[in-house]
Structure formats: structure tokens, C-alpha cells
Short mmCIF file of C-alpha atoms in Angstrom, two decimals:
data_model
loop_
_atom_site.label_atom_id
_atom_site.label_comp_id
_atom_site.label_asym_id
_atom_site.label_seq_id
_atom_site.Cartn_x
_atom_site.Cartn_y
_atom_site.Cartn_z
CA MET A 225 111.75 96.79 35.43
CA SER A 226 109.24 94.03 36.09
CA GLY A 227 106.67 93.04 33.48
CA THR A 228 103.65 93.44 35.72
CA GLY A 229 102.56 95.83 38.43
CA SER A 230 101.40 94.43 41.74
CA GLY A 231 100.08 97.65 43.22
CA PRO A 232 101.11 101.22 43.90
CA THR A 233 104.70 101.94 44.73
CA PRO A 234 106.09 104.85 46.78
CA ALA A 235 106.41 107.97 44.69
CA THR A 236 110.03 108.27 43.62
CA ALA A 237 109.33 110.63 40.75
CA THR A 238 111.27 113.86 40.39
CA THR A 239 110.48 116.62 37.96
CA ILE A 240 113.10 116.78 35.24
CA ALA A 241 111.38 118.96 32.66
CA ALA A 242 108.20 120.79 31.81
CA VAL A 243 106.78 119.94 28.43
CA GLN A 244 104.12 121.52 26.29
CA GLY A 245 101.29 119.09 25.50
CA GLN A 246 100.07 118.47 21.98
CA GLY A 247 96.36 118.11 22.62
CA MET A 248 93.56 120.51 23.44
CA GLY A 249 93.96 122.24 26.77
CA ILE A 250 97.23 120.56 27.74
CA LYS A 251 99.72 122.93 29.31
CA ASN A 252 102.45 122.58 31.88
CA GLN A 253 102.39 118.80 31.94
CA LEU A 254 105.35 117.57 33.96
CA LEU A 255 107.72 114.98 32.60
CA GLU A 256 108.68 112.87 35.61
CA ASP A 257 111.08 110.02 36.21
CA TYR A 258 110.60 106.50 37.55
CA ASP A 259 113.80 104.48 37.95
CA GLY A 260 115.34 106.31 35.01
CA VAL A 261 112.27 105.97 32.78
CA PRO A 262 110.39 109.23 32.05
CA PHE A 263 106.60 109.31 32.24
CA ILE A 264 103.88 111.92 32.28
CA ARG A 265 101.25 111.85 35.00
CA PRO A 266 97.76 111.72 33.46
CA ARG A 267 95.96 115.02 33.81
CA TYR A 268 92.67 113.29 34.47
CA TYR A 269 91.97 110.57 37.05
CA PRO A 270 95.66 110.11 38.06
CA ASP A 271 95.13 109.39 41.75
CA VAL A 272 91.76 107.63 41.88
CA ASN A 273 93.10 104.46 43.49
CA MET A 274 95.36 106.34 45.90
CA LYS A 275 92.29 108.11 47.29
CA ARG A 276 90.29 104.91 47.78
CA SER A 277 90.66 102.25 50.41
CA ARG A 278 92.86 99.28 49.63
CA ASP A 279 89.78 97.05 49.46
CA TYR A 280 88.74 98.83 46.26
CA TRP A 281 91.73 97.72 44.18
CA ASP A 282 93.33 94.87 46.15
CA TYR A 283 91.87 92.00 44.11
CA GLU A 284 94.39 89.44 45.38
CA ASN A 285 92.63 89.41 48.75
CA LEU A 286 89.12 89.33 47.29
CA ALA A 287 86.86 86.82 49.05
CA VAL A 288 84.57 85.31 46.40
CA ASN A 289 81.13 83.98 47.34
CA TRP A 290 80.33 81.76 44.37
CA GLY A 291 76.72 81.33 43.27
CA ASN A 292 74.94 78.12 42.25
CA GLN A 293 75.88 76.87 38.77
CA ASP A 294 72.67 74.81 38.60
CA ASP A 295 70.70 78.05 38.30
CA TYR A 296 71.82 78.28 34.66
CA GLU A 297 71.76 76.13 31.54
CA ILE A 298 73.82 76.40 28.36
CA VAL A 299 71.92 76.79 25.07
CA ARG A 300 74.64 77.23 22.44
CA LYS A 301 78.23 78.33 21.98
CA ILE A 302 78.60 81.89 20.72
CA GLY A 303 82.33 82.60 20.95
CA ARG A 304 85.73 81.76 22.31
CA GLY A 305 88.89 83.60 23.27
CA LYS A 306 92.35 82.90 24.58
CA TYR A 307 91.15 82.74 28.16
CA CYS A 308 87.49 81.75 27.89
CA GLU A 309 84.57 80.30 25.99
CA ALA A 310 81.23 82.10 25.73
CA PHE A 311 77.79 80.53 25.57
CA GLU A 312 74.25 81.75 25.25
CA GLY A 313 72.29 80.40 28.18
CA ILE A 314 69.18 80.80 30.28
CA HIS A 315 68.43 81.41 33.90
CA VAL A 316 66.43 78.27 34.73
CA LYS A 317 63.91 79.86 37.06
CA THR A 318 63.04 82.93 34.98
CA GLN A 319 63.97 81.62 31.50
CA THR A 320 65.85 84.90 30.97
CA GLN A 321 68.51 84.89 28.26
CA ILE A 322 72.02 85.32 29.64
CA VAL A 323 75.63 84.88 28.55
CA ILE A 324 77.86 82.37 30.32
CA LYS A 325 81.58 83.06 30.16
CA ILE A 326 83.47 79.91 31.17
CA LEU A 327 87.03 80.79 32.16
CA LYS A 328 89.90 78.57 31.09
CA PRO A 329 92.46 77.49 33.70
CA VAL A 330 94.50 80.56 34.63
CA LYS A 331 96.01 81.91 37.81
CA LYS A 332 93.47 82.67 40.53
CA LYS A 333 94.94 86.16 40.70
CA LYS A 334 93.80 86.91 37.14
CA ILE A 335 90.29 85.60 37.78
CA LYS A 336 90.00 87.70 40.93
CA ARG A 337 91.22 90.77 39.09
CA GLU A 338 88.55 90.45 36.40
CA LEU A 339 85.86 89.81 38.97
CA LYS A 340 86.88 92.73 41.18
CA ILE A 341 87.04 95.12 38.24
CA LEU A 342 83.64 93.99 36.99
CA GLN A 343 82.17 94.55 40.44
CA ASN A 344 83.54 98.09 40.36
CA VAL A 345 82.44 99.10 36.85
CA CYS A 346 79.44 97.01 35.78
CA ALA A 347 76.93 99.61 36.96
CA GLY A 348 78.49 102.19 34.64
CA PRO A 349 77.01 103.39 31.34
CA ASN A 350 77.28 100.98 28.41
CA ILE A 351 79.31 98.46 30.40
CA VAL A 352 78.14 94.85 30.30
CA LYS A 353 76.18 93.93 33.43
CA LEU A 354 77.62 91.17 35.60
CA LEU A 355 74.68 89.18 36.99
CA ASP A 356 76.36 86.35 38.87
CA TYR A 357 79.55 84.30 39.19
CA VAL A 358 79.46 80.56 39.73
CA ARG A 359 81.85 77.63 39.99
CA ASP A 360 81.50 73.94 39.16
CA SER A 361 81.46 71.99 42.41
CA GLN A 362 83.76 69.24 41.12
CA SER A 363 86.18 70.81 38.63
CA LYS A 364 86.13 74.24 40.35
CA THR A 365 85.92 75.83 36.89
CA PRO A 366 84.60 79.39 37.32
CA SER A 367 82.01 81.04 35.09
CA LEU A 368 80.76 84.60 34.89
CA ILE A 369 77.10 85.30 34.11
CA PHE A 370 76.28 88.41 32.07
CA GLU A 371 73.28 90.11 30.53
CA TYR A 372 72.53 89.00 26.96
CA ILE A 373 73.01 91.43 24.07
CA ASN A 374 71.60 90.57 20.65
CA ASN A 375 74.85 91.50 18.91
CA LEU A 376 75.37 91.63 15.14
CA ASP A 377 78.91 90.81 14.03
CA PHE A 378 80.84 94.02 13.37
CA LYS A 379 82.02 92.75 9.97
CA GLN A 380 78.40 92.82 8.85
CA LEU A 381 77.31 95.86 10.84
CA TYR A 382 80.06 98.46 10.39
CA PRO A 383 79.83 98.61 6.56
CA THR A 384 76.18 99.67 6.92
CA PHE A 385 76.90 102.57 9.26
CA ARG A 386 75.91 106.07 8.26
CA ASP A 387 77.78 109.11 9.56
CA TYR A 388 75.14 109.48 12.27
CA ASP A 389 75.62 105.88 13.43
CA ILE A 390 79.38 106.25 13.77
CA ARG A 391 79.01 109.45 15.79
CA TYR A 392 76.45 107.81 18.04
CA TYR A 393 78.37 104.63 18.80
CA ILE A 394 81.73 106.36 19.25
CA ARG A 395 80.06 108.54 21.86
CA GLU A 396 78.56 105.49 23.57
CA VAL A 397 81.95 103.73 23.79
CA LEU A 398 83.51 106.90 25.18
CA LYS A 399 80.87 107.05 27.91
CA ALA A 400 81.92 103.57 29.00
CA LEU A 401 85.63 104.38 28.83
CA ASP A 402 85.27 107.67 30.68
CA PHE A 403 83.42 105.88 33.45
CA CYS A 404 85.96 103.09 33.88
CA HIS A 405 88.84 105.59 33.74
CA SER A 406 87.09 107.70 36.37
CA GLN A 407 87.09 104.55 38.52
CA GLY A 408 90.86 104.18 38.09
CA ILE A 409 90.63 101.28 35.62
CA MET A 410 92.12 100.71 32.15
CA HIS A 411 90.27 98.26 29.88
CA ARG A 412 93.35 97.38 27.76
CA ASP A 413 91.52 95.38 25.09
CA VAL A 414 89.25 97.79 23.24
CA LYS A 415 88.41 96.37 19.80
CA PRO A 416 85.31 95.67 17.69
CA HIS A 417 85.08 92.11 19.04
CA ASN A 418 84.59 93.50 22.57
CA ILE A 419 81.91 96.01 21.70
CA MET A 420 78.49 94.41 21.49
CA ILE A 421 75.86 96.34 19.55
CA ASP A 422 72.15 95.58 19.29
CA HIS A 423 71.54 97.96 16.41
CA SER A 424 67.76 97.54 16.49
CA LYS A 425 67.75 98.98 20.03
CA ARG A 426 70.81 101.21 19.49
CA GLN A 427 72.23 99.51 22.56
CA LEU A 428 75.98 99.14 23.09
CA ARG A 429 77.99 97.26 25.71
CA LEU A 430 81.74 97.16 26.35
CA ILE A 431 82.62 93.58 27.30
CA ASP A 432 85.58 91.34 28.19
CA TRP A 433 87.38 92.85 31.16
CA GLY A 434 89.85 89.98 31.44
CA LEU A 435 92.86 92.18 30.58
CA ALA A 436 91.68 95.24 32.50
CA GLU A 437 93.88 96.62 35.25
CA PHE A 438 93.82 99.20 38.02
CA PHE A 439 95.91 102.28 37.23
CA HIS A 440 98.53 103.33 39.77
CA VAL A 441 100.93 106.18 39.07
CA ASN A 442 104.59 105.11 38.92
CA THR A 443 103.69 101.44 38.61
CA PRO A 444 105.02 99.45 35.62
CA VAL A 445 102.40 97.22 34.01
CA ASN A 446 102.38 94.40 31.49
CA VAL A 447 102.75 95.42 27.83
CA ARG A 448 101.46 92.06 26.59
CA VAL A 449 97.86 93.27 26.44
CA ALA A 450 95.40 94.39 23.74
CA SER A 451 94.99 92.76 20.34
CA ARG A 452 97.69 93.41 17.76
CA TYR A 453 95.75 95.69 15.39
CA TYR A 454 94.69 97.92 18.30
CA LYS A 455 97.92 98.02 20.31
CA GLY A 456 99.15 101.51 21.11
CA PRO A 457 102.76 102.49 20.32
CA GLU A 458 103.65 102.26 24.01
CA LEU A 459 102.97 98.52 23.98
CA LEU A 460 104.96 97.98 20.80
CA VAL A 461 108.05 99.72 22.20
CA ASP A 462 107.78 98.04 25.63
CA TYR A 463 106.93 101.23 27.53
CA GLN A 464 105.46 99.98 30.81
CA LEU A 465 104.38 103.28 32.38
CA TYR A 466 101.36 103.78 30.12
CA ASP A 467 97.94 104.92 31.30
CA TYR A 468 94.29 105.27 30.24
CA SER A 469 95.41 106.76 26.93
CA LEU A 470 95.97 103.23 25.66
CA ASP A 471 92.19 102.70 25.48
CA ILE A 472 91.68 105.88 23.49
CA TRP A 473 94.33 104.85 20.95
CA SER A 474 92.55 101.50 20.49
CA LEU A 475 89.24 103.27 19.98
CA GLY A 476 90.94 105.61 17.52
CA CYS A 477 92.04 102.60 15.47
CA MET A 478 88.43 101.42 15.42
CA PHE A 479 87.21 104.87 14.48
CA ALA A 480 89.67 105.12 11.58
CA GLY A 481 88.52 101.73 10.36
CA MET A 482 84.90 102.88 10.45
CA ILE A 483 85.23 106.19 8.63
CA PHE A 484 87.71 104.94 6.01
CA LYS A 485 85.98 101.55 5.61
CA ARG A 486 89.28 99.83 6.24
CA GLU A 487 89.04 97.40 9.15
CA PRO A 488 91.49 96.91 10.69
CA PHE A 489 93.10 100.23 9.87
CA PHE A 490 96.62 99.19 10.95
CA ARG A 491 97.00 95.57 9.78
CA GLY A 492 100.39 94.35 10.98
CA SER A 493 101.52 90.77 10.38
CA ASP A 494 103.20 90.69 13.80
CA ASN A 495 104.03 93.16 16.58
CA TYR A 496 107.10 94.43 14.74
CA ASP A 497 105.17 95.02 11.54
CA GLN A 498 102.37 96.65 13.54
CA LEU A 499 104.68 99.49 14.60
CA VAL A 500 105.96 99.78 11.03
CA ARG A 501 102.38 100.14 9.76
CA ILE A 502 101.78 102.90 12.29
CA ALA A 503 105.01 104.68 11.33
CA LYS A 504 104.04 104.57 7.65
CA VAL A 505 101.00 106.69 8.51
CA LEU A 506 102.15 108.86 11.42
CA GLY A 507 105.70 109.23 10.13
CA PHE A 508 109.13 108.19 11.37
CA ASP A 509 110.08 111.59 12.79
CA GLY A 510 107.22 111.50 15.27
CA LEU A 511 108.22 108.02 16.39
CA SER A 512 111.82 109.11 16.83
CA ALA A 513 110.77 112.11 18.93
CA TYR A 514 108.54 109.86 21.04
CA LEU A 515 111.36 107.41 21.70
CA ASN A 516 113.75 110.21 22.63
CA LYS A 517 111.25 111.84 24.98
CA TYR A 518 110.84 108.63 26.98
CA ASN A 519 114.45 107.41 26.70
CA LEU A 520 113.36 104.31 24.80
CA GLU A 521 115.40 102.13 22.46
CA LEU A 522 113.88 99.94 19.78
CA ASP A 523 114.64 96.27 19.39
CA GLN A 524 117.42 95.71 16.83
CA HIS A 525 114.90 93.77 14.76
CA PHE A 526 113.48 97.14 13.67
CA ASP A 527 116.76 98.23 12.07
CA ASP A 528 115.85 96.63 8.74
CA LEU A 529 112.14 97.41 8.98
CA LEU A 530 111.83 101.11 9.76
CA ASP A 531 112.66 103.80 7.24
CA ARG A 532 112.25 107.57 7.35
CA PHE A 533 108.59 107.34 6.41
CA PRO A 534 106.93 110.76 5.93
CA GLN A 535 103.72 111.51 7.81
CA LYS A 536 100.61 110.95 5.70
CA SER A 537 97.61 113.22 5.66
CA TRP A 538 94.40 111.48 6.76
CA THR A 539 92.76 112.83 3.62
CA LYS A 540 94.83 110.37 1.58
CA PHE A 541 92.58 107.61 2.92
CA VAL A 542 89.39 109.30 1.75
CA ASN A 543 87.99 107.80 -1.44
CA SER A 544 84.65 107.53 -3.20
CA GLU A 545 83.61 104.63 -0.97
CA CYS A 546 84.01 106.52 2.30
CA ALA A 547 83.78 110.22 1.38
CA HIS A 548 80.20 110.40 2.70
CA ILE A 549 81.33 109.56 6.24
CA ALA A 550 84.97 110.71 6.38
CA HIS A 551 84.13 114.36 6.99
CA GLN A 552 86.63 117.01 8.07
CA ASP A 553 85.55 116.90 11.71
CA SER A 554 86.09 113.12 11.65
CA VAL A 555 89.61 113.62 10.35
CA ASP A 556 90.25 116.37 12.92
CA LEU A 557 89.26 113.96 15.67
CA LEU A 558 91.72 111.35 14.44
CA ASP A 559 94.50 113.90 14.89
CA LYS A 560 93.56 114.12 18.57
CA VAL A 561 93.52 110.39 19.30
CA LEU A 562 96.03 108.78 16.95
CA PHE A 563 99.50 110.18 17.51
CA TYR A 564 102.60 108.90 19.24
CA SER A 565 102.76 110.89 22.46
CA SER A 566 100.48 109.52 25.15
CA VAL A 567 100.30 112.94 26.81
CA ALA A 568 96.98 113.97 25.35
CA ILE A 569 95.36 110.71 24.31
CA SER A 570 93.03 110.72 27.28
CA TRP A 571 89.54 111.83 28.14
CA LEU A 572 90.68 115.37 27.39
CA SER A 573 90.08 114.25 23.84
CA GLY A 574 86.45 114.10 24.93
CA LEU A 575 86.24 117.81 24.18
CA GLY A 576 86.96 117.14 20.53
CA VAL A 577 84.76 114.06 20.60
CA ASP A 578 81.89 115.97 22.13
CA LEU A 579 82.10 118.53 19.35
CA TYR A 580 82.25 115.69 16.83
CA THR A 581 79.25 113.88 18.32
CA TYR A 582 77.32 117.13 18.70
CA GLN A 583 75.01 116.18 15.83
CA VAL A 584 74.03 112.92 17.51
CA ALA A 585 71.73 114.42 20.13
CA CYS A 586 70.12 116.85 17.72
CA PRO A 587 71.32 117.71 14.20
CA SER A 588 72.58 121.29 13.99
CA SER A 589 70.33 121.98 11.03
CA VAL A 590 67.17 121.65 13.14
CA ILE A 591 68.31 123.77 16.09
CA PRO A 592 67.31 127.46 15.91
CA SER A 593 70.41 129.66 15.98
CA CYS A 594 69.34 131.30 19.23
CA TRP A 595 69.38 127.86 20.94
CA LYS A 596 72.60 126.45 19.50
CA ARG A 597 74.89 127.89 22.17
CA ARG A 598 72.62 126.69 24.97
CA HIS A 599 72.42 123.23 23.39
CA LEU A 600 76.21 123.07 23.13
CA LEU A 601 76.60 124.12 26.77
CA GLY A 602 74.16 121.39 27.74
CA LEU A 603 76.30 118.78 26.00
CA PHE A 604 79.46 120.12 27.65
CA SER A 605 77.80 119.91 31.07
CA GLN A 606 77.63 116.13 30.64
CA LEU A 607 81.42 115.85 30.71
CA THR A 608 82.66 114.23 33.89
CA ASP A 609 85.72 116.29 34.72
CA VAL A 610 85.05 119.70 36.25
CA GLY A 611 88.16 121.30 34.76
CA LEU A 612 87.38 119.99 31.27
CA ARG A 613 83.75 121.07 31.58
CA SER A 614 84.83 124.57 32.61
CA PHE A 615 87.29 124.80 29.72
CA ALA A 616 84.71 123.57 27.22
CA THR A 617 82.13 126.03 28.52
CA HIS A 618 84.65 128.83 28.08
CA LEU A 619 85.10 127.89 24.42
CA ALA A 620 81.37 127.88 23.84
CA THR A 621 80.89 131.31 25.40
#
């Protein structure tokens, strides 16, 4: 099986079993087969790119009309990554603050993919706004121009969060993820470093779409994505038929770090140790069942690393330092987003998240009892998926 997907492939899947999902509202999910490798079709947004014209997702044939680099000036360096350097800058004519992301030499295909995906999602909620894209006339080095966010480093910000803040910002990230998933796109690098927060304005932006990819059913994709501490189990066991659920796992790792004041929550020394750290919390039996379900075999390197670790209760991570924010509904939400099977780690988890973030819009204590049901129904109506909205409304009735 190839390491990267180049687009949708003809459906060769055949139903080999019906499995019972583990998350809320999951029933009759079909375990299918692609070249001998089982996978489960996502219940939400599975065929977005099949229903759109090829122009929507075919980034390799994107014709780029580069803007004028002289319209912008660099002020100072604010960050760097494996594939880019980031600078604060200004738009010369308007003196507006902007961010300039200068891309390091990579394949044109990767640059076009990031640009095409940004064009498709940047109008979505809480997604960084792409303003322009320019290229140096001599070196041909491309740069992307973004809106400026007055971000405070998460290492300083997260320790100050109250319960209310965590609920609010988790909801804001989920809005961004639900939108990009609804557009048939996986972010694949969700982590604190890629979530800009201007806390004074309570403004959040999901940034860095350099590893994002279009989702196509039955199409193997690269597992060398995401940052180690936020990699889902599917990446660590080389399972290439993953889907949007990867982003929710990564957000779950962030969420655990926030409520338990332990960032990163899974701190592996390398990719092997990362899976071991996960198994020490979620248990070895769950990992074994996951591997068996998808006909996966672990690298022999794990033979001396993995033991029959028992599953730990999330309450074991609650201490005097975090008890004021690690409430029961927080722990219940972790159960819905951090577990081995990718079946339910999707926007279906939004039902649980919406209940969790219920207090964000208006604390329950200030809502008259006769209005609580109507308020809850109003929150449910904001969910994107019609089926999920209907199911949630049924629960609230």
C-alpha cells in the first residue's frame, strides 16, 4: 500500500461484517475492506469530495496567480516550523498588521495543496484568513499572507484557564474542525502551537494547513503527519485508511492536557514510546482489540515495550491542582474522544461536546427551568449534520 494518496480510487470495498459502534448514536456501521485492509466509512461527511467537481480537490492542476510581494514588508520573526518561517509584517499601503508565512523549498505539489485547501476553508468559522499569496520574482520563494492574531503563547495562557475558558475554546476549535470536515478536509496537525488565541478578544484561529489533506474514501494516506504528542493511534500503527477522527483525537489530547494541567498529556520520547504512553492509559486490551479489528501487526520493536497495561480511570489524573476544572462532564467527554477505535471519534462526538459546552453560551444556573429545554434545543440546532441534530433534539425532548 502506498504511503500517500493521490486522489479517489474506484470503490473496491466489500462488506465483511457489521459492527456495533462505541460512541453515541453509532449503530450498524459497516466494516469494509480495501485491498485486504479493513476500514469503516465515516458516518459524517464521507462523500463530500465525490459529490464535488474535480476542480474542488485537484490541487495538482491548480493555476496560481501570485500577488505582488512588494505590497508587504517584514517587521519581525515570530516563529518557524519544519516547512516554513513566520514573520509579523505590514501591508505597505494600509499599514495593516499581517502575518507572512515564507515557505521553505518543498515540492510544488505540497505548496499547491496547502493553497487550495486554504482557499476552500479560510472563510469558515475560526479558521485563519488567507489574504494573499505572493512569490519572490528572483528566487521564486512563495509566501502566504494571513490576518494577524495577537496570540499569547499557550504555555503561559493555558495554566490561567478557568473551567469556562476551556469550554469556550474547545467549542471554538470544534467549530473550525466541523467546518473543514464538512468541506471534505482533514487538518492533520491539531496542537496548541497551531491554535492562535487572542484572549483579550476571546478570538481563536486554527492555523497551519500545510499537512492538511482532502479525504477520499478507500484512499490510503500518509501516516507521517501530526506532531508526536498529538498523533492518533492509527498513525502510530501505520494504519493508512484513517479519516477526520484523527483531528478529534489530537484535540482530545489537548483537552486532557488542559483539564489535568499536564501538557502534553501523552509525552512520548519517540513514536514507539508515544504508543506505549497511550497504552498505559487506555490499556493494552483495547489496543489489542483495535489491532485485531483492522488486521494490523505491530512493529517487532514493540515486543519489549508493550505490556498488558490495565486501563486507567481518568479520575486518577485529578488532583488538587486541577480538581476545579476536571469535572465529571469533562471526564465523560474524554471517554468519547480518546479511545482506540476510530469509529466514533468524529463530529458525532459533537453531541457530547455540545452538552459539555452548554454552559458557555449561558450558565445553567441563570436560565429559568421553563427555558432550559428551549435553550438546549437552540444549541442543538447549531449542529451541522441533520441526522445528528435530529438525534440530539430527540434526546432533549
